[in-house]
mmCIF file of C-alpha atoms in Angstrom:
data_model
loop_
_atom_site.group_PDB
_atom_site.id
_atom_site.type_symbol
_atom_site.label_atom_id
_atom_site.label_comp_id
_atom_site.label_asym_id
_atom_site.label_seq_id
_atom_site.Cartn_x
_atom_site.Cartn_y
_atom_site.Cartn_z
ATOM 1 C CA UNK A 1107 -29.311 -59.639 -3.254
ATOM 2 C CA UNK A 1108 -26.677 -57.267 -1.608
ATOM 3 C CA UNK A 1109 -26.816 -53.904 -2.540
ATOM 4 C CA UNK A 1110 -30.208 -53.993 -3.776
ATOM 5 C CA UNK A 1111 -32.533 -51.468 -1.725
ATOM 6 C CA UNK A 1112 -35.760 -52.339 -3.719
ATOM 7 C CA UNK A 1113 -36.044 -56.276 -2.784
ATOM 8 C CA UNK A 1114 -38.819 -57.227 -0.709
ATOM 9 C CA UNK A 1115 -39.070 -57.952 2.946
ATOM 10 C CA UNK A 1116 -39.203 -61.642 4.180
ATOM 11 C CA UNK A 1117 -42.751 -63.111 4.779
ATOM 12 C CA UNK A 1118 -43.540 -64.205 8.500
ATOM 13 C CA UNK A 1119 -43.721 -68.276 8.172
ATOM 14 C CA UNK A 1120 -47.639 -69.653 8.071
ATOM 15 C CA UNK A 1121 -48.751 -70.581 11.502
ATOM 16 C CA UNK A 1122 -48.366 -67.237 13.130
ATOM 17 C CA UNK A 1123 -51.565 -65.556 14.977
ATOM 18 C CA UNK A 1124 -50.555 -62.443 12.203
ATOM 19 C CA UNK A 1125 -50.390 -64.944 9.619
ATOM 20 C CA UNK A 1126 -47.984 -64.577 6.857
ATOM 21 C CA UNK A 1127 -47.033 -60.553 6.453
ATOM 22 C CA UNK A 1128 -44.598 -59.316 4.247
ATOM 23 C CA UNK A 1129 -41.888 -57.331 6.294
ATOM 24 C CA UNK A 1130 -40.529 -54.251 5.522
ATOM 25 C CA UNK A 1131 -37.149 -55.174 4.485
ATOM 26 C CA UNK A 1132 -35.557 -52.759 6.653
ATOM 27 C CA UNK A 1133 -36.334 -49.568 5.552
ATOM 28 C CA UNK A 1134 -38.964 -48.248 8.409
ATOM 29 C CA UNK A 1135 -37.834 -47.852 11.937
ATOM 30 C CA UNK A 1136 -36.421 -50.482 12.718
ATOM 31 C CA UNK A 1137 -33.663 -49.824 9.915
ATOM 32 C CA UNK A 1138 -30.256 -49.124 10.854
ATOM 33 C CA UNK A 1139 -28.640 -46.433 10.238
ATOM 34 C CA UNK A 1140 -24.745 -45.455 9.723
ATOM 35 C CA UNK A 1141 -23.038 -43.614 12.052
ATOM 36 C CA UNK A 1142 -20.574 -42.057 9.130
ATOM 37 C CA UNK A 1143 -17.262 -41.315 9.092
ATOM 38 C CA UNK A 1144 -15.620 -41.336 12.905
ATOM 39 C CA UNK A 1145 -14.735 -37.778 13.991
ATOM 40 C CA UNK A 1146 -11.305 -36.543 14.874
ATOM 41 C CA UNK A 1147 -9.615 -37.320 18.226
ATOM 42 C CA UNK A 1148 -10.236 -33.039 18.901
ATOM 43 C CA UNK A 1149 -13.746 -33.312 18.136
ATOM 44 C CA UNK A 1150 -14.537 -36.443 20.537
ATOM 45 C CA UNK A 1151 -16.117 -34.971 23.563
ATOM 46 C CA UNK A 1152 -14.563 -37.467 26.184
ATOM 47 C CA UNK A 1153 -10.934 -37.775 24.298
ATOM 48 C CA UNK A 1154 -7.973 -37.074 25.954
ATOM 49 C CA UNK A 1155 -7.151 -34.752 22.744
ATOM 50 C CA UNK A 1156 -10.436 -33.257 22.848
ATOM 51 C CA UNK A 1157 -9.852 -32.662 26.531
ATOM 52 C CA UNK A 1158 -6.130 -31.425 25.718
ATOM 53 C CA UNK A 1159 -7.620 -28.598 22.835
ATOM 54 C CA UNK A 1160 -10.344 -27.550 25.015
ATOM 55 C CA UNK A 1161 -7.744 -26.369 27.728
ATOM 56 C CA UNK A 1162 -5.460 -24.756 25.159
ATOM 57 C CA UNK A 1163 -8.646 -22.435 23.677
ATOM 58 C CA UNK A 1164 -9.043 -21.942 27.376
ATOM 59 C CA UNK A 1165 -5.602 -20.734 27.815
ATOM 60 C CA UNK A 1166 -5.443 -18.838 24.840
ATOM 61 C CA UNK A 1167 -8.388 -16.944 25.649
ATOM 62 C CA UNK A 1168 -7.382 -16.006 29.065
ATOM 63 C CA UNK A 1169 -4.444 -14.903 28.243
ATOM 64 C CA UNK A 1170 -5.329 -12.353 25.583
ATOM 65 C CA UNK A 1171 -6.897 -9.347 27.070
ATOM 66 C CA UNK A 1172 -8.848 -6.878 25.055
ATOM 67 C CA UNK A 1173 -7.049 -3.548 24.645
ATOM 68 C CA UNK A 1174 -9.331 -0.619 25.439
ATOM 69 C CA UNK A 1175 -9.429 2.848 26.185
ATOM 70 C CA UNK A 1176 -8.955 3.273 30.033
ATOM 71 C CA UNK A 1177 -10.399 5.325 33.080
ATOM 72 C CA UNK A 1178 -14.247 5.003 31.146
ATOM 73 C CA UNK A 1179 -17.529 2.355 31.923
ATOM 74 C CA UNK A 1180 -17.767 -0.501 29.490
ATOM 75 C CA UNK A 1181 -20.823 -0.478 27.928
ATOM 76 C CA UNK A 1182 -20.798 -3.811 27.148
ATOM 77 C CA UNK A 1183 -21.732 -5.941 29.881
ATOM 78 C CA UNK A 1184 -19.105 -8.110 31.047
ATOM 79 C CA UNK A 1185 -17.821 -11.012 33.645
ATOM 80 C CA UNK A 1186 -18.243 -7.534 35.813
ATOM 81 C CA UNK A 1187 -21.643 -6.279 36.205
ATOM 82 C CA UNK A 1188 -23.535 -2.859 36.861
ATOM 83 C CA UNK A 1189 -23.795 -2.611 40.466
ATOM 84 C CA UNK A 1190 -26.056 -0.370 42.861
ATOM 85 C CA UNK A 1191 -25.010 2.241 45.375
ATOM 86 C CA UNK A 1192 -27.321 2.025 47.984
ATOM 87 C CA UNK A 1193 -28.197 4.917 50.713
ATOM 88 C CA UNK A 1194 -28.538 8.897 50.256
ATOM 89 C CA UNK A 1195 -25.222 10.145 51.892
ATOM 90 C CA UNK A 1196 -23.224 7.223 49.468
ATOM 91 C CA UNK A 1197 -25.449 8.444 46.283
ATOM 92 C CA UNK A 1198 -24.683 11.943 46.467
ATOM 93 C CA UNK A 1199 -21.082 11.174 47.376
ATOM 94 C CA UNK A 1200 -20.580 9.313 44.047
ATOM 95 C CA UNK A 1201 -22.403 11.719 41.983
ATOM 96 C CA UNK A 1202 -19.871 14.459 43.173
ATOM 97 C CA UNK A 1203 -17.021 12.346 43.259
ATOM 98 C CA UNK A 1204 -18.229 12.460 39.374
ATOM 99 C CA UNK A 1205 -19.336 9.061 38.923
ATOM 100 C CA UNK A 1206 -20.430 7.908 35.922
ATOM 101 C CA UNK A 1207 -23.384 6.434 36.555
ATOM 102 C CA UNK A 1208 -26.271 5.881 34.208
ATOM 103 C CA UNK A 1209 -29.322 5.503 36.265
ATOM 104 C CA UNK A 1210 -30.907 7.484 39.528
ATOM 105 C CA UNK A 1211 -33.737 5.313 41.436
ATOM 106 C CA UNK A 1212 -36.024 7.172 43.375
ATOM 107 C CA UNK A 1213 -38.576 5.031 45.106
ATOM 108 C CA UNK A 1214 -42.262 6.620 45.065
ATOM 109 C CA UNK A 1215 -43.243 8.432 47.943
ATOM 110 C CA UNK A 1216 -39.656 8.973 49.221
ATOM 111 C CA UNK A 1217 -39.442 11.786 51.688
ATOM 112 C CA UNK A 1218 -37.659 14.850 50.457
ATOM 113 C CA UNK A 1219 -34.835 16.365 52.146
ATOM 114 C CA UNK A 1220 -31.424 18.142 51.004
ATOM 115 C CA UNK A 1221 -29.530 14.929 50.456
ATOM 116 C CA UNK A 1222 -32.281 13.908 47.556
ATOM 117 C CA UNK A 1223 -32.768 17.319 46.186
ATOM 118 C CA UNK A 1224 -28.989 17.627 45.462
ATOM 119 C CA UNK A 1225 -28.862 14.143 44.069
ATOM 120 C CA UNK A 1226 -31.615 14.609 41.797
ATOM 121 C CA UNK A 1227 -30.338 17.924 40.582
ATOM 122 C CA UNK A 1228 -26.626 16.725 40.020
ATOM 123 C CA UNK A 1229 -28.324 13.769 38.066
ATOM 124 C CA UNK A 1230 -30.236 15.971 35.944
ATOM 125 C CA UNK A 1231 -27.465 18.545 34.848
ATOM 126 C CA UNK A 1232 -25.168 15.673 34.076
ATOM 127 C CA UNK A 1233 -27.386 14.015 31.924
ATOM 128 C CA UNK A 1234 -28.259 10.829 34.170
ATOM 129 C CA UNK A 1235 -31.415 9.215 33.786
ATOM 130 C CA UNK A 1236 -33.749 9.772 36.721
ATOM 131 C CA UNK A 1237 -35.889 6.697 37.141
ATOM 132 C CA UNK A 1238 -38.805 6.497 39.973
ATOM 133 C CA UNK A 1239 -39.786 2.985 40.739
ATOM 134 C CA UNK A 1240 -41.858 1.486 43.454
ATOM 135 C CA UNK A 1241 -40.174 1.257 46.687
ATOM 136 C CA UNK A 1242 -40.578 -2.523 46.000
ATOM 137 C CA UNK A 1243 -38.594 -2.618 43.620
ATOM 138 C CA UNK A 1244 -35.855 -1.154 44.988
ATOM 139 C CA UNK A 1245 -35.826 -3.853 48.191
ATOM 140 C CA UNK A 1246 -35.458 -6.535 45.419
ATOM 141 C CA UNK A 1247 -32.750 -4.628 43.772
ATOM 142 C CA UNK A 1248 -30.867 -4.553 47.178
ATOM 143 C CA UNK A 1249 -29.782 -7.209 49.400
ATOM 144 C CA UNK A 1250 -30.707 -5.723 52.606
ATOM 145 C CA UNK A 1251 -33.299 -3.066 51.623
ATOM 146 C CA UNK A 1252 -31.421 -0.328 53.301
ATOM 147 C CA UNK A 1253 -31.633 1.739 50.620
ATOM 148 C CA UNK A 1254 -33.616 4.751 51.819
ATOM 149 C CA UNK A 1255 -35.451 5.214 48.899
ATOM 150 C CA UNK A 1256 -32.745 6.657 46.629
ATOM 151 C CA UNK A 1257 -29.930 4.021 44.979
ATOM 152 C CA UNK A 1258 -27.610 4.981 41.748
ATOM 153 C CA UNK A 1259 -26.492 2.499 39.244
ATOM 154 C CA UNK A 1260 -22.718 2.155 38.444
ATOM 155 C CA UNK A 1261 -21.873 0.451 35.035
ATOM 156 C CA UNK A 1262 -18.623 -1.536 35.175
ATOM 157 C CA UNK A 1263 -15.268 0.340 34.986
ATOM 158 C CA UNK A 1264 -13.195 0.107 31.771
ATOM 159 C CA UNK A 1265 -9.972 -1.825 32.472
ATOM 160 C CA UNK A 1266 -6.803 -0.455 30.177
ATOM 161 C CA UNK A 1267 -4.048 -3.159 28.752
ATOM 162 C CA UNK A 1268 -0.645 -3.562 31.056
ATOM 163 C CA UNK A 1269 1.154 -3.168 28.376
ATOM 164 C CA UNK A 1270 -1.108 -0.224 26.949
ATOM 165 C CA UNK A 1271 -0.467 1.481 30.381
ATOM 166 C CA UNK A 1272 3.371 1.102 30.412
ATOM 167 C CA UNK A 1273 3.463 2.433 26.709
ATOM 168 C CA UNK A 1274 1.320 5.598 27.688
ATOM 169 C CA UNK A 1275 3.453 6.234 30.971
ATOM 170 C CA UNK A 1276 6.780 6.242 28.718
ATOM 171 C CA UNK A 1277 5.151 8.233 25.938
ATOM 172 C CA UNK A 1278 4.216 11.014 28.542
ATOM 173 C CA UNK A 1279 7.661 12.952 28.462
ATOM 174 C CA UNK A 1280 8.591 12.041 32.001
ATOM 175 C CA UNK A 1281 9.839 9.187 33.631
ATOM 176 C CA UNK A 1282 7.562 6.590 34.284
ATOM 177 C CA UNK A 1283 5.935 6.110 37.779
ATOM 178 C CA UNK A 1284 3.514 3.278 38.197
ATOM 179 C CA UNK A 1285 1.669 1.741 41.266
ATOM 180 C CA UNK A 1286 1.006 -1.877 41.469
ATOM 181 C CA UNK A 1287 -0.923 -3.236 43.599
ATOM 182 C CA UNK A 1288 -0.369 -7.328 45.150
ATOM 183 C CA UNK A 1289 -3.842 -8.736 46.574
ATOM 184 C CA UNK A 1290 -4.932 -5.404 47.802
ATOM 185 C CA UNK A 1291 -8.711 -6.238 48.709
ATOM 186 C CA UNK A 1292 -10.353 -3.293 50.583
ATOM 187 C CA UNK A 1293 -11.816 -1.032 47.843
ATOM 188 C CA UNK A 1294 -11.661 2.046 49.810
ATOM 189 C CA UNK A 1295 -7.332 1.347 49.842
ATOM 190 C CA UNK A 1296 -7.855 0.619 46.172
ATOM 191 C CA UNK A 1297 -9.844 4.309 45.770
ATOM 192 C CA UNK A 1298 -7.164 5.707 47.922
ATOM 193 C CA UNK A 1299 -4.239 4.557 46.051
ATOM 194 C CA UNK A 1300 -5.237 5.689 42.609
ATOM 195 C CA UNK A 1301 -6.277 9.215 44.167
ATOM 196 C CA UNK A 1302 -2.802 9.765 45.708
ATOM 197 C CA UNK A 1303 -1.475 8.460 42.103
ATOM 198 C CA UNK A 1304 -2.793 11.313 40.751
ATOM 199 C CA UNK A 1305 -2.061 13.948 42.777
ATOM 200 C CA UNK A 1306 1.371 13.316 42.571
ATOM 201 C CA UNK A 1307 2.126 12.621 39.267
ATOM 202 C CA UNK A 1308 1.883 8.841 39.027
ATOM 203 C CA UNK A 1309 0.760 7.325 35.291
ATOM 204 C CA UNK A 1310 -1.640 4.390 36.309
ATOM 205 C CA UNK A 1311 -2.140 1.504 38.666
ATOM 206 C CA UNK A 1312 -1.962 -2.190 37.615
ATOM 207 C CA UNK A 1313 -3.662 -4.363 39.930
ATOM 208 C CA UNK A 1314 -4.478 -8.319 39.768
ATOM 209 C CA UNK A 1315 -7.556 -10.052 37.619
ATOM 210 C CA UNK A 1316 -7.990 -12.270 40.666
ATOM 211 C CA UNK A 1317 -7.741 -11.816 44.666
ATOM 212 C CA UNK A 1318 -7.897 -8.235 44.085
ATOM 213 C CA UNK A 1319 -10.468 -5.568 44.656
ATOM 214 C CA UNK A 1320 -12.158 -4.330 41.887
ATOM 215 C CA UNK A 1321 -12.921 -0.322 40.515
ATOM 216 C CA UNK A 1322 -16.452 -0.510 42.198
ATOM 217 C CA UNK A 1323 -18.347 2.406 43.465
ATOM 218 C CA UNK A 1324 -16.658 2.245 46.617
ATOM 219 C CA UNK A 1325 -13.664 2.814 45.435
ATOM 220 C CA UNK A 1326 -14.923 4.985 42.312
ATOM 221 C CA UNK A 1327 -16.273 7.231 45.851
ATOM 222 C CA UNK A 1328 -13.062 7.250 47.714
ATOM 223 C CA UNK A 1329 -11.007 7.945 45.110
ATOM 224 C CA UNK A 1330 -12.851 11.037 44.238
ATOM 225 C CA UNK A 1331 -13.473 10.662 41.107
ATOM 226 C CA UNK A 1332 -9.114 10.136 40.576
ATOM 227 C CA UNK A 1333 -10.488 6.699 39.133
ATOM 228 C CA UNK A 1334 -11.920 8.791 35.517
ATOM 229 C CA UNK A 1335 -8.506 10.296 35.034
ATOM 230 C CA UNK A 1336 -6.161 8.044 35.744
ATOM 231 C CA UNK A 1337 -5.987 4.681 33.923
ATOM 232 C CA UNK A 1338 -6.295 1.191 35.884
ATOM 233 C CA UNK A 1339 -5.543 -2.008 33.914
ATOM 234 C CA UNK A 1340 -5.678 -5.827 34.859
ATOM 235 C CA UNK A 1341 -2.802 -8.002 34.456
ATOM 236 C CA UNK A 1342 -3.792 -11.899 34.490
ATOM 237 C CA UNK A 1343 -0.481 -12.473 36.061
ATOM 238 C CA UNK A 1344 1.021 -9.750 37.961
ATOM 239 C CA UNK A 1345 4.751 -11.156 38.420
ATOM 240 C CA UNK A 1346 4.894 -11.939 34.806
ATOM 241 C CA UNK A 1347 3.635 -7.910 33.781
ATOM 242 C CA UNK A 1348 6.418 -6.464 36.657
ATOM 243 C CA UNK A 1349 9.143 -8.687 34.901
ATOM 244 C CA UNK A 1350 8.209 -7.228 31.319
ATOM 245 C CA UNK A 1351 8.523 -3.403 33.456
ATOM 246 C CA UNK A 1352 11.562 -4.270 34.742
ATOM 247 C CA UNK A 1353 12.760 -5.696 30.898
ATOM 248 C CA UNK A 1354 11.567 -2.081 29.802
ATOM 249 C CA UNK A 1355 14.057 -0.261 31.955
ATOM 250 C CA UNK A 1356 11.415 0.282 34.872
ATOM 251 C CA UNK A 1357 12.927 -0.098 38.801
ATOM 252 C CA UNK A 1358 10.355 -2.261 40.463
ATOM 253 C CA UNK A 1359 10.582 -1.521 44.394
ATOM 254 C CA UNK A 1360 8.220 -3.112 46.842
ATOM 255 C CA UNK A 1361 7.166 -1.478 50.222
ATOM 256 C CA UNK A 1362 7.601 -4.122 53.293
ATOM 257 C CA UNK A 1363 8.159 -2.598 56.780
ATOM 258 C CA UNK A 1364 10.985 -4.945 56.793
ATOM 259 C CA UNK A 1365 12.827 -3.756 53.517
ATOM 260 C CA UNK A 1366 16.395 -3.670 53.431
ATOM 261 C CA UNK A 1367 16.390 -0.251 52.341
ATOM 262 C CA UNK A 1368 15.179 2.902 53.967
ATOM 263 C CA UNK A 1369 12.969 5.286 51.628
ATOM 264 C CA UNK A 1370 15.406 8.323 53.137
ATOM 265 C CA UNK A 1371 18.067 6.819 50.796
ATOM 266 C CA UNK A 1372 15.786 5.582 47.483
ATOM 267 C CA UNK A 1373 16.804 7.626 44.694
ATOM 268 C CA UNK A 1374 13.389 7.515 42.580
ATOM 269 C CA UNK A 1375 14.135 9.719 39.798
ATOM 270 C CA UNK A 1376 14.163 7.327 37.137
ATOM 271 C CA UNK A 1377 11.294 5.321 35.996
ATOM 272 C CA UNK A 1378 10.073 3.309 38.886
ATOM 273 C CA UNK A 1379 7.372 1.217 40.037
ATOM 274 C CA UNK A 1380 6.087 0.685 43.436
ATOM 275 C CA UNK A 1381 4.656 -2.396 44.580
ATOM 276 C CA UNK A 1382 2.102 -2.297 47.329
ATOM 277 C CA UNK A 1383 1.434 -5.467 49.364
ATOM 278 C CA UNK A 1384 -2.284 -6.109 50.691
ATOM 279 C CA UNK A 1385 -3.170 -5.495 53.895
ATOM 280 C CA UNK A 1386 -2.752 -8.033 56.181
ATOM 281 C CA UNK A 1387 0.350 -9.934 54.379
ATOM 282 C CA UNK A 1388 2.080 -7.859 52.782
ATOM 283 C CA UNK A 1389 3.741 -9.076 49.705
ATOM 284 C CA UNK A 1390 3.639 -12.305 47.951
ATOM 285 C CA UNK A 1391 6.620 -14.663 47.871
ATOM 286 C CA UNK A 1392 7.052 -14.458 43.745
ATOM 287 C CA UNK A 1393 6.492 -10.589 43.613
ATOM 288 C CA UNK A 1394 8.793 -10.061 46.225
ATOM 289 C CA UNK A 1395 11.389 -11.943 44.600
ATOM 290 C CA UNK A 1396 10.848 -9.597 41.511
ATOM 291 C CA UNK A 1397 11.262 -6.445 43.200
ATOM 292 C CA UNK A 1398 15.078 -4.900 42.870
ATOM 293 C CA UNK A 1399 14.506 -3.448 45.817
ATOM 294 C CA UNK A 1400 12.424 -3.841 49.518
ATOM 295 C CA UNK A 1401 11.859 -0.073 50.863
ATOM 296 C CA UNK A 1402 10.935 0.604 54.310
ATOM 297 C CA UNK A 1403 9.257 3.666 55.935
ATOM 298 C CA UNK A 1404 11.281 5.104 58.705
ATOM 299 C CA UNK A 1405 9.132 5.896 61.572
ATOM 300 C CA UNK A 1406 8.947 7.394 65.322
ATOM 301 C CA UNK A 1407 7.117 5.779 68.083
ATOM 302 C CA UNK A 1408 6.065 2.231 68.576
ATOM 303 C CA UNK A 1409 3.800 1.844 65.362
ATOM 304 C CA UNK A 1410 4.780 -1.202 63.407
ATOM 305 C CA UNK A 1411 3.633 -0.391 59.574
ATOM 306 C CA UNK A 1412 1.244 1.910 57.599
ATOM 307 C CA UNK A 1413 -2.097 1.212 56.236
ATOM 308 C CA UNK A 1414 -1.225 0.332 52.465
ATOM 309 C CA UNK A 1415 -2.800 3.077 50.965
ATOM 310 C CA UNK A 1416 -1.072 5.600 53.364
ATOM 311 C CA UNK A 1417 2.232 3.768 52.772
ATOM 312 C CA UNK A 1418 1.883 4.292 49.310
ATOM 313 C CA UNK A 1419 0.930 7.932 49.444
ATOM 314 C CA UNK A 1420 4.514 8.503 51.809
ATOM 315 C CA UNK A 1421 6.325 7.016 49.137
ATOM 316 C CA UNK A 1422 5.189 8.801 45.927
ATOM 317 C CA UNK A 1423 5.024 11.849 48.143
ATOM 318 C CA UNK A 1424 8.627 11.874 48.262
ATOM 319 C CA UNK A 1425 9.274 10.622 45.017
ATOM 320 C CA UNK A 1426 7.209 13.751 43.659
ATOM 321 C CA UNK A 1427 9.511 16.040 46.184
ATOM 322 C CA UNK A 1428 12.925 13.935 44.444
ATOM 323 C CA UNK A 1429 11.748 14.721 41.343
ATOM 324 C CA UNK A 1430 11.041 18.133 41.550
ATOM 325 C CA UNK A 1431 14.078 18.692 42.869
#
């Protein structure tokens, strides 16, 4: 009868090698099952809807950065690992450049000379944790094993918010002087840039999530130790943050050897922001098209541009001078 679970199974028909066997009436393994209630469209793996909600969340996600305290390490391990500076001269470099690093490897049996005593002894009065491994270990830590028995771990750098960054600069009592930076990919320009920031009274740097170079140790190194004072943030779309400047009441200007306006006649003495193209081609087609302005650097002899990083320290050099004046 339907509906009833307790009936018996059918009996196999005399005749059979088993001979006649009450079955089990469907309740062992070969039972079936229902499958329940079908899901959502969202919640179907291979459905264009589930597709289509798994790219929004994607979206969504990228889109909203974290807001955090800038110019410090994370300490929470991101897409941005710790990395290793490798070598004595580069260790000791970083530790007075005022890295802040977190470990000191010294492989066993490592030869003393000046180089390691200073490194050890800057480690130890600024609290970094002196670690001595096997020299093994070390040569897997590295790529190439040219370590020379002495590497310093760098935790990842602390990104600050765009918008964080633009509401610090106009908070600060003067007018607002920020540095972006489009595609630059050498770290050592990267290091550069922010150190000339702050020596001449810029309020941060902005630089791409992607196609950029990173706050490593190299540039951590060159920008000697600039990169723990001044803030550095991330924008996920670096046209879209230098539009929202420029809707603030920020001047964006890019620098192009070819700009149709020479830096002798920039008046920078209202809040400004200088775009810096990378090395090889200079700006990109959509930040160009969002500067106000294209400055050039007038120059003698037969040279045809500037390394970025010293193109951007001639510029905020004489947008310090203007605004001292």
């Amino acid at each position: 009868m339907a509906g009833n679970s307790q009936r018996r199974g059918a009996i196999r028909k005399s005749g059979t090698k088993k001979g006649q066997t009450v079955g089990s009436g469907g309740q062992r393994r070969r039972s079936l099952e229902g499958r329940g209630a079908t899901p959502p469209a969202e919640m179907r793996k291979y459905h264009p809807a589930a597709k289509r909600a798994a790219a929004a969340k994607k979206a969504a996600a990228t889109q909203q950065t974290t807001r955090r305290p800038a110019g410090r390490p994370s300490t929470r391990k991101g897409d941005d690992g710790p990395e290793l500076v490798l070598g004595r001269n580069p260790v000791v470099e970083c530790l007075r450049a005022g890295v802040p690093a977190t470990a000191l490897y010294v492989a066993n049996g490592t030869e003393n000379d000046e180089r390691l005593t200073e490194a050890v002894k800057i480690a130890a009065d600024t609290g970094i944790s002196i670690l001595e491994v096997p020299r093994t270990d070390l040569d897997r830590m590295s790529s190439n094993g040219l370590h020379q028995g002495l590497a310093l771990q760098v935790p990842p750098y602390r990104y600050a918010h765009p918008q964080d960054l633009l509401e610090s600069a106009l908070a600060s009592g003067t007018p607002p002087l920020l540095v972006a930076l489009d595609n630059i990919s050498d770290p050592r320009n990267l290091g550069a840039v922010i150190r000339s920031v702050a020596a001449f009274g810029g309020h941060g740097v902005v630089i791409p999530q992607r196609r950029s170079a990173s706050v490593t140790a190299v540039a951590w190194r060159t920008s000697a130790g600039a990169a723990a004072r001044l803030p550095v943030a991330r924008a996920t779309n670096l046209t879209r943050t230098l539009k929202d400047w420029a809707n603030a009441g920020l001047q964006v200007v890019g620098l192009d050897a070819g700009g149709d306006t020479s830096l002798d006649d920039f008046e920078a003495t209202t809040p400004t922001v200088v775009v810096v193209g990378s090395e090889g081609k200079g700006l990109s087609r959509l930040v160009r098209e969002t500067c106000d302005s294209i400055l050039s650097i007038p120059m003698a002899g037969e040279v045809e541009s500037l390394n970025a990083s010293v193109a951007a320290g001639v510029v905020l050099a004489d947008i310090a001078r203007q605004r001292r004046a």
